[in-house]
């Protein structure tokens, strides 16, 4: 749940007007981070548009790292450098993990959670490779129609 | 095809809607055209289902016996007439579709027996019949491609040069779109990578030989998996075989550079070597520069069937290649092949198999919604059809054989099968679920995995290892 607050209140209501100090979440960034860490992807994106501080925190890749590995045993430390090299956790989550999880949602077994992440990582890597090709466009692939191997994840499930 | 609700909705979106109050006239004209010999038209396969609306009142009573009788139930209520319009269309189409298939088989029989004049007239009839069938999907589309291939065979002889003559650049583009549009190649890559990853376990110097590099789409996932394996990544060498580029551009090297950049990003020591060869049998083992201390994996995605000639001589290309593969002593050889029997000597048998196989494949492609991937994937498949049907001799390279035959052949050449394992199966199942169509299925068959559409297997993946005591066995017998 996103705790709403008003930025204007903070500017107009000075602390010396109140006898008791008012609790304001932005003063306690460590607690704020702990809360934001537990959000789902969509809420995290919504939280990023609340104010500049929240935006900065929500952009922090470690929050998205938590999201990716939430239901999975913590991955080995080597994973982080690989993911960062391929584009970061936010991109991994929004591009691969979330669509994979939602697509597999119907027939998911709990034991597959780790494999889902592995599959997402592989797809993420192929996507990075294709983006490499696009940016190096030397006439090999026509730029505007260069296919992305993640496009099949973007389309809705056709039952 | 058929009367399933999905087909109705498909037709509703594609059907040209006429004024419902004119429905009786439209049905009349449709039946009139059906009764008269249809005019010959060009083989352009994107055609409107019905072109003209000539009004002839008395013709429908003289229609052929199998013409559906639905027109008696037509009312002028709009919804009712729309449904009936669709019913008439599907019944007619199903009918036309069945007729097309029969005519295709008859035409193939004529080609086999050499009766080219009858075959030619059948081609004309079929092309006329195509105008009455929805060629945007279903049997009409596949039939169109087979009619084209048959007419090419009849009129241009067995060279069929234009079918196989696409430039390497074109082929790569089509292949890439085929990769995007349907899961067959993704299944092949992921399954092979899983097997290779497991075979490389514990080795610090590994060497992968890819028989058809294309854009190298298989290898990023393997590089990433090796980067993350417990114990750290090995030194990975990749040798990619591909056709030479015509205009002096070294496309193999470009792909190698891209893969190297990826490997560098994820801290995997990587070396690439490109071997340009227009045919796989031209490749000699010394070109691969295999180091005896490294673990070798040979990866063949739909390449081995190209080595099968029509004559079963002792030194056919397939035997030569298989024997030098054995000489490399690979830790694993991953083989993915089309699960089809398109290398039979009899033309009619081959044609029948191909018709069934490619109809199934086109069916599965219907679920793809992304363009232009779907259209280009269809062209890719169309080229395969053309090669299977209209080429002979050395021009026919699409000599698909089923897994059972490959098992016999590879066992006879000194290889033994490795079981692909539950991880590969799990990964393949998950991959399929991501593709939006519900009809794909993975099956396990004595350690090999096959991917199919509605339980018709279309592509099969297997893994092999050289039998070490083979030479002793051969010399003692």
Coordinates of C-alpha atoms in Angstrom, one line a residue:
Chain A
X1 CA 0.0 0.0 0.0
X2 CA 1.3 3.4 -0.9
X3 CA 1.1 5.9 2.0
X4 CA 0.0 9.2 0.5
X5 CA 1.1 12.4 1.9
X6 CA 1.0 16.1 0.9
X7 CA 4.2 17.8 0.0
X8 CA 2.6 21.2 0.4
X9 CA 1.8 20.4 4.0
X10 CA 5.4 19.9 4.7
X11 CA 6.3 23.3 3.4
X12 CA 3.5 25.2 5.1
X13 CA 3.3 23.5 8.5
X14 CA 6.4 24.3 10.4
X15 CA 7.5 22.1 13.2
X16 CA 7.4 25.1 15.7
X17 CA 3.6 25.4 15.1
X18 CA 3.0 21.9 16.7
X19 CA 3.7 20.9 20.2
X20 CA 4.3 17.2 19.2
X21 CA 6.7 16.6 16.2
X22 CA 4.7 15.3 13.2
X23 CA 6.0 12.1 11.7
X24 CA 6.9 12.7 8.1
X25 CA 8.1 9.7 6.2
X26 CA 10.6 11.6 4.0
X27 CA 12.6 12.4 7.1
X28 CA 13.2 8.7 7.6
X29 CA 14.6 7.5 4.4
X30 CA 15.7 4.1 5.8
X31 CA 12.2 3.3 6.8
X32 CA 10.9 4.6 3.4
X33 CA 13.3 2.3 1.6
X34 CA 12.1 -0.7 3.7
X35 CA 8.5 0.1 2.8
X36 CA 9.2 0.6 -0.9
X37 CA 11.2 -2.6 -1.0
X38 CA 8.1 -4.6 -0.3
X39 CA 6.0 -3.1 -3.1
X40 CA 5.0 -4.9 -6.2
X41 CA 6.3 -3.6 -9.6
X42 CA 3.3 -1.5 -10.5
X43 CA 3.1 0.2 -7.1
X44 CA 6.8 0.9 -7.3
X45 CA 6.3 2.7 -10.5
X46 CA 3.4 4.7 -9.1
X47 CA 5.5 5.5 -6.0
X48 CA 8.2 6.9 -8.3
X49 CA 5.8 9.7 -9.4
X50 CA 5.0 10.9 -5.9
X51 CA 7.9 13.3 -5.3
X52 CA 11.6 13.7 -6.2
X53 CA 12.9 11.8 -3.2
X54 CA 10.6 8.8 -3.9
X55 CA 11.6 8.9 -7.5
X56 CA 15.2 8.8 -6.7
X57 CA 14.7 5.9 -4.3
X58 CA 12.5 4.0 -6.7
X59 CA 15.1 4.3 -9.4
X60 CA 17.6 2.5 -7.2
X61 CA 18.2 -0.8 -8.8
X62 CA 18.4 -2.7 -5.5
X63 CA 14.7 -2.3 -5.0
X64 CA 14.1 -3.9 -8.3
X65 CA 16.6 -6.6 -7.5
X66 CA 14.4 -7.4 -4.5
X67 CA 11.4 -7.7 -6.7
X68 CA 13.1 -10.1 -9.1
X69 CA 14.3 -12.4 -6.4
X70 CA 11.4 -12.0 -4.0
X71 CA 10.1 -15.5 -4.0
X72 CA 13.5 -17.1 -4.7
X73 CA 16.4 -18.0 -2.5
X74 CA 19.0 -15.3 -2.7
X75 CA 21.1 -15.6 -5.8
X76 CA 24.9 -15.9 -5.8
X77 CA 26.7 -12.5 -5.9
X78 CA 27.9 -13.1 -9.4
X79 CA 24.4 -12.5 -10.7
X80 CA 24.4 -8.9 -9.8
X81 CA 27.4 -7.9 -12.0
X82 CA 25.9 -9.8 -14.9
X83 CA 22.5 -8.2 -14.6
X84 CA 24.0 -4.8 -14.3
X85 CA 26.1 -5.3 -17.3
X86 CA 23.1 -6.4 -19.3
X87 CA 21.0 -3.4 -18.4
X88 CA 20.0 -3.5 -14.8
X89 CA 17.4 -5.0 -12.6
X90 CA 14.6 -2.6 -13.4
X91 CA 14.9 -3.5 -17.1
X92 CA 15.1 -7.2 -16.2
X93 CA 12.0 -7.0 -14.1
X94 CA 9.8 -4.9 -16.5
X95 CA 11.1 -6.6 -19.6
X96 CA 11.3 -10.2 -18.6
X97 CA 10.5 -11.3 -15.0
X98 CA 7.1 -9.7 -14.8
X99 CA 5.8 -10.9 -18.1
X100 CA 7.3 -14.4 -17.5
X101 CA 5.7 -14.6 -14.1
X102 CA 2.3 -13.4 -15.2
X103 CA 2.3 -15.7 -18.2
X104 CA 3.3 -18.7 -16.2
X105 CA 0.9 -17.7 -13.4
X106 CA -1.7 -20.1 -14.3
X107 CA 0.4 -23.2 -14.3
X108 CA 3.1 -22.2 -11.9
X109 CA 4.4 -24.5 -9.3
X110 CA 6.3 -23.1 -6.4
X111 CA 9.4 -25.1 -7.2
X112 CA 9.6 -23.3 -10.6
X113 CA 10.3 -19.9 -9.2
X114 CA 14.0 -20.2 -9.5
X115 CA 13.8 -21.6 -13.1
X116 CA 11.5 -18.7 -14.0
X117 CA 14.2 -16.2 -13.0
X118 CA 16.8 -18.2 -14.9
X119 CA 14.7 -18.3 -18.0
X120 CA 14.1 -14.5 -17.6
X121 CA 17.8 -14.0 -17.4
X122 CA 18.4 -15.9 -20.5
X123 CA 15.8 -14.0 -22.4
X124 CA 17.2 -10.8 -21.0
X125 CA 20.6 -11.7 -22.3
X126 CA 19.3 -12.5 -25.8
X127 CA 17.5 -9.1 -25.7
X128 CA 20.7 -7.3 -24.7
X129 CA 22.5 -9.0 -27.6
X130 CA 19.9 -7.9 -30.1
X131 CA 20.1 -4.4 -28.8
X132 CA 23.8 -4.5 -29.3
X133 CA 23.1 -5.4 -32.9
X134 CA 20.7 -2.6 -33.3
X135 CA 23.0 0.0 -32.0
X136 CA 25.9 -1.2 -34.1
X137 CA 23.6 -1.0 -37.1
X138 CA 26.0 -1.3 -40.0
X139 CA 23.3 -2.2 -42.5
X140 CA 22.9 -5.8 -41.4
X141 CA 19.4 -5.5 -39.9
X142 CA 17.1 -2.8 -41.1
X143 CA 17.0 -0.4 -38.1
X144 CA 13.3 0.2 -37.8
X145 CA 12.2 -3.4 -38.2
X146 CA 15.0 -5.0 -36.1
X147 CA 13.0 -7.7 -34.2
X148 CA 13.2 -7.9 -30.5
X149 CA 13.1 -11.4 -29.1
X150 CA 11.1 -10.1 -26.2
X151 CA 8.2 -9.0 -28.4
X152 CA 6.4 -12.3 -27.9
X153 CA 6.2 -11.5 -24.2
X154 CA 4.6 -8.1 -24.8
X155 CA 1.6 -9.5 -26.6
X156 CA -1.4 -10.5 -24.5
X157 CA -2.0 -14.2 -23.9
X158 CA -4.3 -15.4 -26.7
X159 CA -6.6 -18.0 -25.3
Chain B
X1 CA -10.1 -25.2 -40.4
X2 CA -13.6 -26.4 -39.5
X3 CA -16.5 -24.9 -37.7
X4 CA -14.8 -24.0 -34.4
X5 CA -15.8 -20.7 -32.9
X6 CA -12.3 -19.4 -33.5
X7 CA -12.7 -19.8 -37.2
X8 CA -16.0 -17.9 -37.2
X9 CA -14.4 -15.0 -35.4
X10 CA -11.5 -15.1 -37.8
X11 CA -13.9 -15.1 -40.7
X12 CA -15.9 -12.3 -39.2
X13 CA -12.8 -10.1 -39.1
X14 CA -11.6 -11.1 -42.6
X15 CA -14.9 -11.7 -44.4
X16 CA -16.1 -9.0 -46.8
X17 CA -19.6 -8.1 -45.5
X18 CA -22.2 -7.6 -48.1
X19 CA -25.6 -5.9 -47.8
X20 CA -27.6 -8.5 -45.9
X21 CA -30.8 -7.8 -47.9
X22 CA -28.8 -8.7 -51.0
X23 CA -27.8 -12.0 -49.5
X24 CA -29.9 -14.1 -51.8
X25 CA -28.3 -12.5 -54.9
X26 CA -24.9 -12.9 -53.5
X27 CA -25.4 -16.6 -52.7
X28 CA -26.8 -17.1 -56.2
X29 CA -23.7 -15.5 -57.8
X30 CA -21.4 -17.6 -55.6
X31 CA -23.1 -20.8 -56.6
X32 CA -23.1 -19.8 -60.2
X33 CA -19.4 -19.3 -60.2
X34 CA -18.9 -22.6 -58.6
X35 CA -21.0 -24.4 -61.1
X36 CA -19.3 -22.9 -64.2
X37 CA -15.6 -23.7 -65.0
X38 CA -13.7 -21.0 -63.2
X39 CA -11.5 -18.6 -65.3
X40 CA -7.7 -19.2 -64.9
X41 CA -6.1 -16.5 -62.9
X42 CA -2.5 -15.7 -61.9
X43 CA -0.9 -17.4 -58.9
X44 CA -1.1 -14.4 -56.7
X45 CA -2.2 -16.0 -53.5
X46 CA -3.6 -13.0 -51.7
X47 CA -7.0 -12.9 -53.4
X48 CA -10.4 -11.8 -52.3
X49 CA -12.7 -14.6 -51.7
X50 CA -15.4 -13.5 -54.1
X51 CA -14.7 -11.0 -56.9
X52 CA -17.9 -10.4 -58.8
X53 CA -21.5 -10.4 -58.1
X54 CA -23.1 -11.4 -61.3
X55 CA -26.8 -12.0 -60.6
X56 CA -28.1 -15.1 -62.2
X57 CA -31.4 -16.2 -60.8
X58 CA -31.8 -19.7 -62.0
X59 CA -28.3 -21.0 -61.7
X60 CA -28.4 -22.3 -58.2
X61 CA -30.8 -25.1 -58.9
X62 CA -28.3 -26.6 -61.3
X63 CA -25.5 -26.5 -58.8
X64 CA -23.4 -29.6 -58.0
X65 CA -24.8 -32.2 -55.7
X66 CA -22.5 -31.4 -52.8
X67 CA -23.4 -27.7 -52.7
X68 CA -24.7 -26.9 -49.2
X69 CA -28.4 -26.4 -48.8
X70 CA -28.1 -23.6 -46.3
X71 CA -29.5 -20.9 -48.5
X72 CA -33.0 -22.3 -47.9
X73 CA -32.8 -21.0 -44.3
X74 CA -31.8 -17.5 -45.1
X75 CA -34.0 -14.8 -43.6
X76 CA -33.6 -11.0 -43.8
X77 CA -33.0 -10.5 -40.2
X78 CA -29.6 -8.9 -40.0
X79 CA -28.0 -11.0 -37.3
X80 CA -29.5 -14.1 -38.7
X81 CA -28.2 -13.4 -42.2
X82 CA -24.8 -12.6 -40.9
X83 CA -24.6 -15.9 -39.1
X84 CA -25.8 -17.7 -42.2
X85 CA -23.4 -15.8 -44.3
X86 CA -20.6 -17.1 -42.2
X87 CA -22.1 -20.6 -42.2
X88 CA -22.3 -20.5 -46.0
X89 CA -18.8 -19.3 -46.2
X90 CA -17.3 -21.9 -44.0
X91 CA -19.2 -24.8 -45.5
X92 CA -18.2 -23.6 -49.0
X93 CA -14.6 -23.1 -47.9
X94 CA -14.3 -26.4 -46.1
X95 CA -15.7 -28.0 -49.2
X96 CA -13.3 -26.1 -51.4
X97 CA -10.5 -26.9 -49.0
X98 CA -11.1 -30.6 -49.2
X99 CA -11.3 -30.4 -53.0
X100 CA -8.0 -28.5 -53.1
X101 CA -6.3 -31.2 -51.1
X102 CA -7.7 -34.0 -53.3
X103 CA -6.6 -32.1 -56.4
X104 CA -3.1 -31.5 -54.9
X105 CA -2.7 -35.2 -54.3
X106 CA -3.9 -36.1 -57.8
X107 CA -1.6 -33.5 -59.3
X108 CA 1.3 -34.9 -57.4
X109 CA 0.5 -38.4 -58.6
X110 CA 0.4 -37.1 -62.1
X111 CA 3.8 -35.5 -61.6
X112 CA 5.2 -38.8 -60.3
X113 CA 3.8 -40.8 -63.1
X114 CA 5.0 -38.2 -65.7
X115 CA 1.5 -37.2 -66.9
X116 CA 2.5 -33.5 -67.2
X117 CA -0.4 -32.4 -69.3
X118 CA -3.0 -33.5 -66.8
X119 CA -0.9 -32.1 -64.0
X120 CA -0.8 -28.7 -65.8
X121 CA -4.6 -28.6 -66.2
X122 CA -5.0 -29.5 -62.6
X123 CA -2.8 -26.6 -61.6
X124 CA -5.0 -24.3 -63.6
X125 CA -8.1 -25.7 -61.9
X126 CA -6.6 -25.4 -58.5
X127 CA -5.6 -21.8 -59.0
X128 CA -9.2 -21.1 -60.0
X129 CA -10.4 -22.9 -56.9
X130 CA -8.1 -20.8 -54.8
X131 CA -10.2 -17.7 -55.6
X132 CA -13.1 -19.3 -53.7
X133 CA -11.1 -20.1 -50.7
X134 CA -9.8 -17.8 -48.0
X135 CA -6.1 -17.6 -48.8
X136 CA -5.3 -15.5 -45.8
X137 CA -5.4 -18.4 -43.4
X138 CA -6.0 -22.1 -43.1
X139 CA -5.8 -24.6 -45.9
X140 CA -6.0 -22.0 -48.6
X141 CA -2.7 -20.4 -47.7
X142 CA -0.8 -23.7 -47.5
X143 CA -2.4 -25.0 -50.7
X144 CA -1.3 -21.8 -52.5
X145 CA 2.3 -22.5 -51.6
X146 CA 2.1 -26.1 -52.7
X147 CA 0.5 -25.2 -55.9
X148 CA 3.3 -22.7 -56.6
X149 CA 5.9 -25.3 -55.8
X150 CA 4.2 -27.9 -58.0
X151 CA 3.9 -25.6 -61.0
X152 CA 7.6 -24.6 -60.5
X153 CA 8.5 -28.3 -60.6
X154 CA 6.5 -28.8 -63.8
X155 CA 7.4 -25.8 -65.7
X156 CA 11.0 -25.1 -64.6
X157 CA 12.3 -28.6 -64.3
X158 CA 14.0 -30.0 -61.2
X159 CA 16.6 -27.3 -60.8
X160 CA 14.3 -24.9 -59.1
X161 CA 17.2 -22.6 -58.8
X162 CA 15.3 -19.6 -57.6
X163 CA 14.0 -21.4 -54.6
X164 CA 17.3 -22.1 -53.0
X165 CA 19.0 -19.1 -54.5
X166 CA 18.2 -16.6 -51.8
X167 CA 21.2 -14.6 -50.8
X168 CA 22.8 -15.4 -47.4
X169 CA 21.7 -12.0 -46.2
X170 CA 18.1 -12.7 -47.1
X171 CA 18.2 -16.1 -45.5
X172 CA 19.5 -14.7 -42.3
X173 CA 16.7 -12.1 -42.2
X174 CA 14.1 -14.7 -42.8
X175 CA 15.6 -17.1 -40.3
X176 CA 15.6 -14.3 -37.7
X177 CA 12.0 -13.6 -38.2
X178 CA 11.2 -17.3 -38.1
X179 CA 13.0 -17.3 -34.7
X180 CA 10.8 -14.5 -33.4
X181 CA 7.5 -15.6 -34.8
X182 CA 7.3 -19.1 -33.4
X183 CA 9.0 -21.1 -30.7
X184 CA 10.7 -23.9 -32.8
X185 CA 14.1 -22.2 -33.0
X186 CA 13.9 -20.9 -29.4
X187 CA 13.1 -24.4 -28.3
X188 CA 16.1 -25.7 -30.3
X189 CA 18.5 -23.2 -28.9
X190 CA 17.4 -23.4 -25.2
X191 CA 17.3 -27.2 -25.2
X192 CA 20.7 -27.5 -26.9
X193 CA 22.2 -24.9 -24.6
X194 CA 21.0 -26.7 -21.5
X195 CA 22.6 -30.0 -22.7
X196 CA 25.8 -28.2 -23.6
X197 CA 25.9 -26.5 -20.2
X198 CA 25.5 -29.7 -18.4
X199 CA 28.1 -31.4 -20.5
X200 CA 30.6 -28.6 -19.8
X201 CA 30.3 -29.0 -16.1
X202 CA 33.7 -29.0 -14.5
X203 CA 35.7 -28.1 -17.6
X204 CA 37.7 -24.9 -17.7
X205 CA 38.4 -24.8 -21.4
X206 CA 35.4 -25.3 -23.6
X207 CA 34.9 -25.1 -27.4
X208 CA 31.6 -24.9 -29.2
X209 CA 31.4 -25.6 -32.9
X210 CA 28.2 -24.2 -34.4
X211 CA 27.3 -25.6 -37.8
X212 CA 25.2 -22.6 -38.8
X213 CA 26.0 -19.4 -37.0
X214 CA 23.4 -17.1 -38.6
X215 CA 23.1 -14.1 -36.2
X216 CA 24.5 -16.1 -33.3
X217 CA 21.2 -15.9 -31.4
X218 CA 21.8 -19.2 -29.6
X219 CA 24.9 -18.1 -27.9
X220 CA 24.1 -15.1 -25.6
X221 CA 22.1 -17.4 -23.3
X222 CA 24.9 -19.9 -23.1
X223 CA 27.4 -17.2 -22.4
X224 CA 25.2 -15.9 -19.6
X225 CA 24.6 -19.3 -18.2
X226 CA 28.4 -20.0 -18.2
X227 CA 29.0 -16.6 -16.5
X228 CA 26.7 -17.6 -13.7
X229 CA 27.7 -21.2 -13.2
X230 CA 29.0 -22.0 -9.8
X231 CA 32.8 -22.1 -9.9
X232 CA 33.0 -19.3 -12.4
X233 CA 33.0 -19.2 -16.2
X234 CA 35.4 -21.2 -18.3
X235 CA 37.4 -20.0 -21.3
X236 CA 34.8 -20.2 -24.1
X237 CA 35.9 -20.6 -27.7
X238 CA 33.2 -20.5 -30.3
X239 CA 33.8 -21.6 -33.9
X240 CA 30.9 -20.5 -36.2
X241 CA 30.4 -22.0 -39.6
X242 CA 28.4 -20.0 -42.1
X243 CA 28.2 -19.2 -45.8
X244 CA 30.7 -16.7 -47.2
X245 CA 29.5 -13.1 -47.6
X246 CA 29.4 -12.1 -51.2
X247 CA 30.3 -8.4 -51.0
X248 CA 33.5 -8.7 -49.1
X249 CA 31.9 -8.0 -45.8
X250 CA 32.9 -10.5 -43.1
X251 CA 29.5 -11.2 -41.6
X252 CA 30.9 -14.1 -39.5
X253 CA 33.4 -11.8 -37.9
X254 CA 30.8 -9.1 -37.2
X255 CA 28.7 -11.6 -35.3
X256 CA 31.8 -12.8 -33.5
X257 CA 32.6 -9.3 -32.4
X258 CA 29.1 -8.8 -31.1
X259 CA 29.3 -12.0 -29.1
X260 CA 32.7 -11.0 -27.8
X261 CA 31.3 -7.7 -26.6
X262 CA 28.5 -9.5 -24.8
X263 CA 31.0 -11.9 -23.2
X264 CA 33.2 -9.1 -22.1
X265 CA 30.3 -7.4 -20.4
X266 CA 29.6 -10.4 -18.3
X267 CA 33.3 -11.3 -17.8
X268 CA 33.6 -14.5 -19.7
X269 CA 36.8 -15.1 -21.5
X270 CA 35.8 -15.6 -25.1
X271 CA 37.4 -16.2 -28.4
X272 CA 35.7 -16.5 -31.8
X273 CA 36.6 -18.0 -35.0
X274 CA 34.6 -17.9 -38.2
X275 CA 34.8 -20.6 -40.9
X276 CA 33.2 -19.6 -44.2
X277 CA 31.9 -22.5 -46.2
X278 CA 29.0 -22.7 -48.6
X279 CA 28.4 -26.3 -47.9
X280 CA 29.0 -28.1 -44.6
X281 CA 30.8 -31.0 -46.4
X282 CA 33.5 -28.5 -47.5
X283 CA 34.5 -28.0 -43.9
X284 CA 37.6 -29.9 -42.8
X285 CA 38.3 -30.6 -39.1
X286 CA 41.7 -28.8 -39.2
X287 CA 39.8 -25.6 -39.9
X288 CA 38.2 -25.8 -36.5
X289 CA 41.6 -25.9 -34.7
X290 CA 40.4 -27.9 -31.8
X291 CA 42.7 -28.1 -28.9
X292 CA 42.9 -31.7 -27.5
X293 CA 42.7 -30.4 -23.9
X294 CA 39.4 -28.7 -24.3
X295 CA 35.9 -30.0 -24.0
X296 CA 34.2 -29.8 -27.4
X297 CA 30.5 -29.4 -28.1
X298 CA 29.2 -29.7 -31.7
X299 CA 25.9 -28.0 -32.3
X300 CA 23.8 -28.7 -35.4
X301 CA 20.5 -27.0 -35.7
X302 CA 18.8 -28.3 -38.8
X303 CA 22.0 -28.8 -40.7
X304 CA 22.7 -32.5 -40.8
X305 CA 19.8 -33.3 -43.1
X306 CA 21.5 -31.1 -45.8
X307 CA 24.3 -33.7 -46.0
X308 CA 22.0 -36.5 -47.0
X309 CA 22.2 -37.3 -50.7
X310 CA 19.8 -39.3 -52.6
X311 CA 22.3 -42.1 -53.2
X312 CA 23.2 -44.2 -50.2
X313 CA 26.9 -44.7 -51.1
X314 CA 29.5 -45.4 -48.5
X315 CA 31.3 -42.1 -48.7
X316 CA 28.2 -39.9 -48.8
X317 CA 28.8 -36.5 -47.2
X318 CA 26.9 -37.4 -44.0
X319 CA 29.3 -40.3 -43.3
X320 CA 32.3 -38.1 -43.9
X321 CA 31.1 -35.4 -41.6
X322 CA 30.0 -37.7 -38.9
X323 CA 33.3 -39.5 -38.9
X324 CA 35.3 -36.3 -38.5
X325 CA 32.9 -35.2 -35.7
X326 CA 33.7 -38.5 -34.0
X327 CA 37.4 -37.7 -34.5
X328 CA 37.0 -34.5 -32.5
X329 CA 35.8 -36.7 -29.6
X330 CA 33.2 -34.1 -28.6
X331 CA 31.8 -34.2 -25.1
X332 CA 28.4 -33.7 -26.6
X333 CA 26.8 -33.3 -30.0
X334 CA 23.4 -31.6 -30.0
X335 CA 21.3 -32.4 -33.0
X336 CA 18.0 -30.6 -33.7
X337 CA 16.1 -31.7 -36.8
X338 CA 12.7 -31.4 -38.3
X339 CA 10.5 -34.3 -37.3
X340 CA 9.4 -35.2 -40.8
X341 CA 9.9 -37.8 -43.5
X342 CA 10.7 -35.6 -46.5
X343 CA 13.5 -37.7 -47.9
X344 CA 11.6 -40.6 -49.4
X345 CA 12.5 -41.5 -52.9
X346 CA 8.9 -41.6 -54.1
X347 CA 7.6 -38.1 -54.9
X348 CA 4.0 -38.7 -54.0
X349 CA 4.9 -40.0 -50.5
X350 CA 7.2 -37.0 -49.9
X351 CA 4.5 -34.6 -51.1
X352 CA 1.8 -36.1 -48.9
X353 CA 4.1 -35.9 -45.8
X354 CA 5.1 -32.4 -46.6
X355 CA 1.5 -31.3 -47.1
X356 CA 0.6 -32.6 -43.7
X357 CA 3.7 -31.3 -42.0
X358 CA 3.6 -27.8 -43.3
X359 CA -0.2 -27.5 -42.8
X360 CA 0.4 -28.2 -39.2
X361 CA 3.3 -25.7 -39.1
X362 CA 1.2 -23.0 -40.7
X363 CA -1.6 -23.8 -38.3
X364 CA 0.7 -23.1 -35.4
X365 CA 1.9 -19.9 -37.0
X366 CA -1.6 -18.5 -37.1
X367 CA -1.4 -17.8 -33.4
X368 CA 1.5 -15.4 -34.0
X369 CA 0.3 -11.8 -33.9
X370 CA 3.4 -9.8 -34.5
X371 CA 4.1 -8.4 -38.0
X372 CA 6.3 -8.4 -40.0
X373 CA 7.7 -11.4 -38.2
X374 CA 4.8 -13.6 -39.1
X375 CA 4.8 -12.7 -42.8
X376 CA 8.6 -13.2 -43.2
X377 CA 8.4 -16.4 -41.2
X378 CA 5.9 -17.7 -43.7
X379 CA 8.2 -16.8 -46.5
X380 CA 10.9 -18.8 -44.7
X381 CA 8.7 -21.8 -44.5
X382 CA 7.5 -21.3 -48.1
X383 CA 11.1 -21.6 -49.3
X384 CA 11.4 -24.9 -47.5
X385 CA 8.3 -26.1 -49.1
X386 CA 9.6 -25.1 -52.5
X387 CA 12.8 -27.0 -52.0
X388 CA 11.1 -30.2 -50.8
X389 CA 8.6 -30.2 -53.6
X390 CA 10.2 -28.7 -56.6
X391 CA 13.9 -29.6 -56.4
X392 CA 15.8 -32.8 -57.0
X393 CA 19.3 -34.0 -56.8
X394 CA 21.9 -31.7 -55.3
X395 CA 19.5 -28.8 -55.4
X396 CA 17.2 -30.5 -52.9
X397 CA 18.8 -29.8 -49.5
X398 CA 15.8 -30.0 -47.3
X399 CA 16.0 -33.8 -46.8
X400 CA 14.3 -34.1 -43.5
X401 CA 14.3 -37.4 -41.7
X402 CA 12.4 -38.4 -38.6
X403 CA 14.1 -38.9 -35.2
X404 CA 13.9 -42.7 -35.5
X405 CA 16.0 -42.7 -38.7
X406 CA 18.5 -40.3 -37.2
X407 CA 18.9 -42.5 -34.1
X408 CA 19.7 -45.5 -36.4
X409 CA 22.1 -43.4 -38.5
X410 CA 23.9 -41.9 -35.5
X411 CA 24.1 -45.1 -33.6
X412 CA 25.5 -46.8 -36.7
X413 CA 28.2 -44.0 -37.0
X414 CA 29.5 -44.6 -33.5
X415 CA 27.5 -42.3 -31.3
X416 CA 25.3 -43.1 -28.3
X417 CA 22.4 -41.0 -27.1
X418 CA 22.6 -38.8 -24.0
X419 CA 19.4 -38.3 -22.2
X420 CA 18.3 -34.6 -22.2
X421 CA 17.2 -34.5 -18.6
X422 CA 14.4 -33.0 -16.6
X423 CA 15.9 -29.5 -16.6
X424 CA 15.7 -29.3 -20.3
X425 CA 12.2 -30.5 -20.3
X426 CA 11.1 -28.0 -17.6
X427 CA 12.8 -25.2 -19.4
X428 CA 11.1 -26.2 -22.7
X429 CA 7.7 -26.4 -21.1
X430 CA 8.1 -23.0 -19.5
X431 CA 9.3 -21.5 -22.7
X432 CA 6.2 -22.8 -24.5
X433 CA 3.9 -21.4 -21.9
X434 CA 5.3 -18.0 -22.7
X435 CA 4.2 -18.2 -26.3
X436 CA 0.6 -17.2 -26.5
X437 CA -0.8 -20.1 -28.5
X438 CA -2.2 -22.9 -26.5
X439 CA -1.5 -25.7 -28.9
X440 CA 2.2 -26.3 -28.4
X441 CA 3.3 -29.4 -26.6
X442 CA 6.7 -30.8 -25.5
X443 CA 7.1 -34.5 -25.4
X444 CA 9.9 -36.7 -24.1
X445 CA 10.8 -39.7 -26.2
X446 CA 13.6 -41.9 -24.9
X447 CA 15.7 -39.0 -23.7
X448 CA 15.0 -36.8 -26.7
X449 CA 12.6 -33.8 -26.6
X450 CA 10.2 -32.9 -29.4
X451 CA 8.1 -29.9 -29.8
X452 CA 4.8 -30.2 -31.6
X453 CA 1.5 -28.6 -32.4
X454 CA -1.5 -30.4 -31.0
X455 CA 0.6 -33.5 -30.4
X456 CA 2.0 -33.6 -33.9
X457 CA 5.7 -33.4 -33.3
X458 CA 7.4 -30.9 -35.7
X459 CA 10.9 -30.6 -34.4
X460 CA 13.0 -32.9 -32.3
X461 CA 16.1 -32.3 -30.2
X462 CA 18.6 -34.9 -29.2
X463 CA 22.1 -35.1 -27.7
X464 CA 24.9 -37.6 -28.6
X465 CA 28.3 -38.6 -27.5
X466 CA 31.0 -40.5 -29.3
X467 CA 31.3 -44.1 -28.2
X468 CA 34.9 -44.5 -27.2
X469 CA 35.4 -48.2 -27.9
X470 CA 34.0 -47.8 -31.4
X471 CA 37.3 -48.1 -33.3
X472 CA 38.1 -51.3 -31.5
X473 CA 34.8 -52.7 -32.4
X474 CA 35.1 -51.8 -36.1
X475 CA 38.6 -53.2 -36.4
X476 CA 37.7 -56.5 -34.8
X477 CA 34.6 -57.1 -37.0

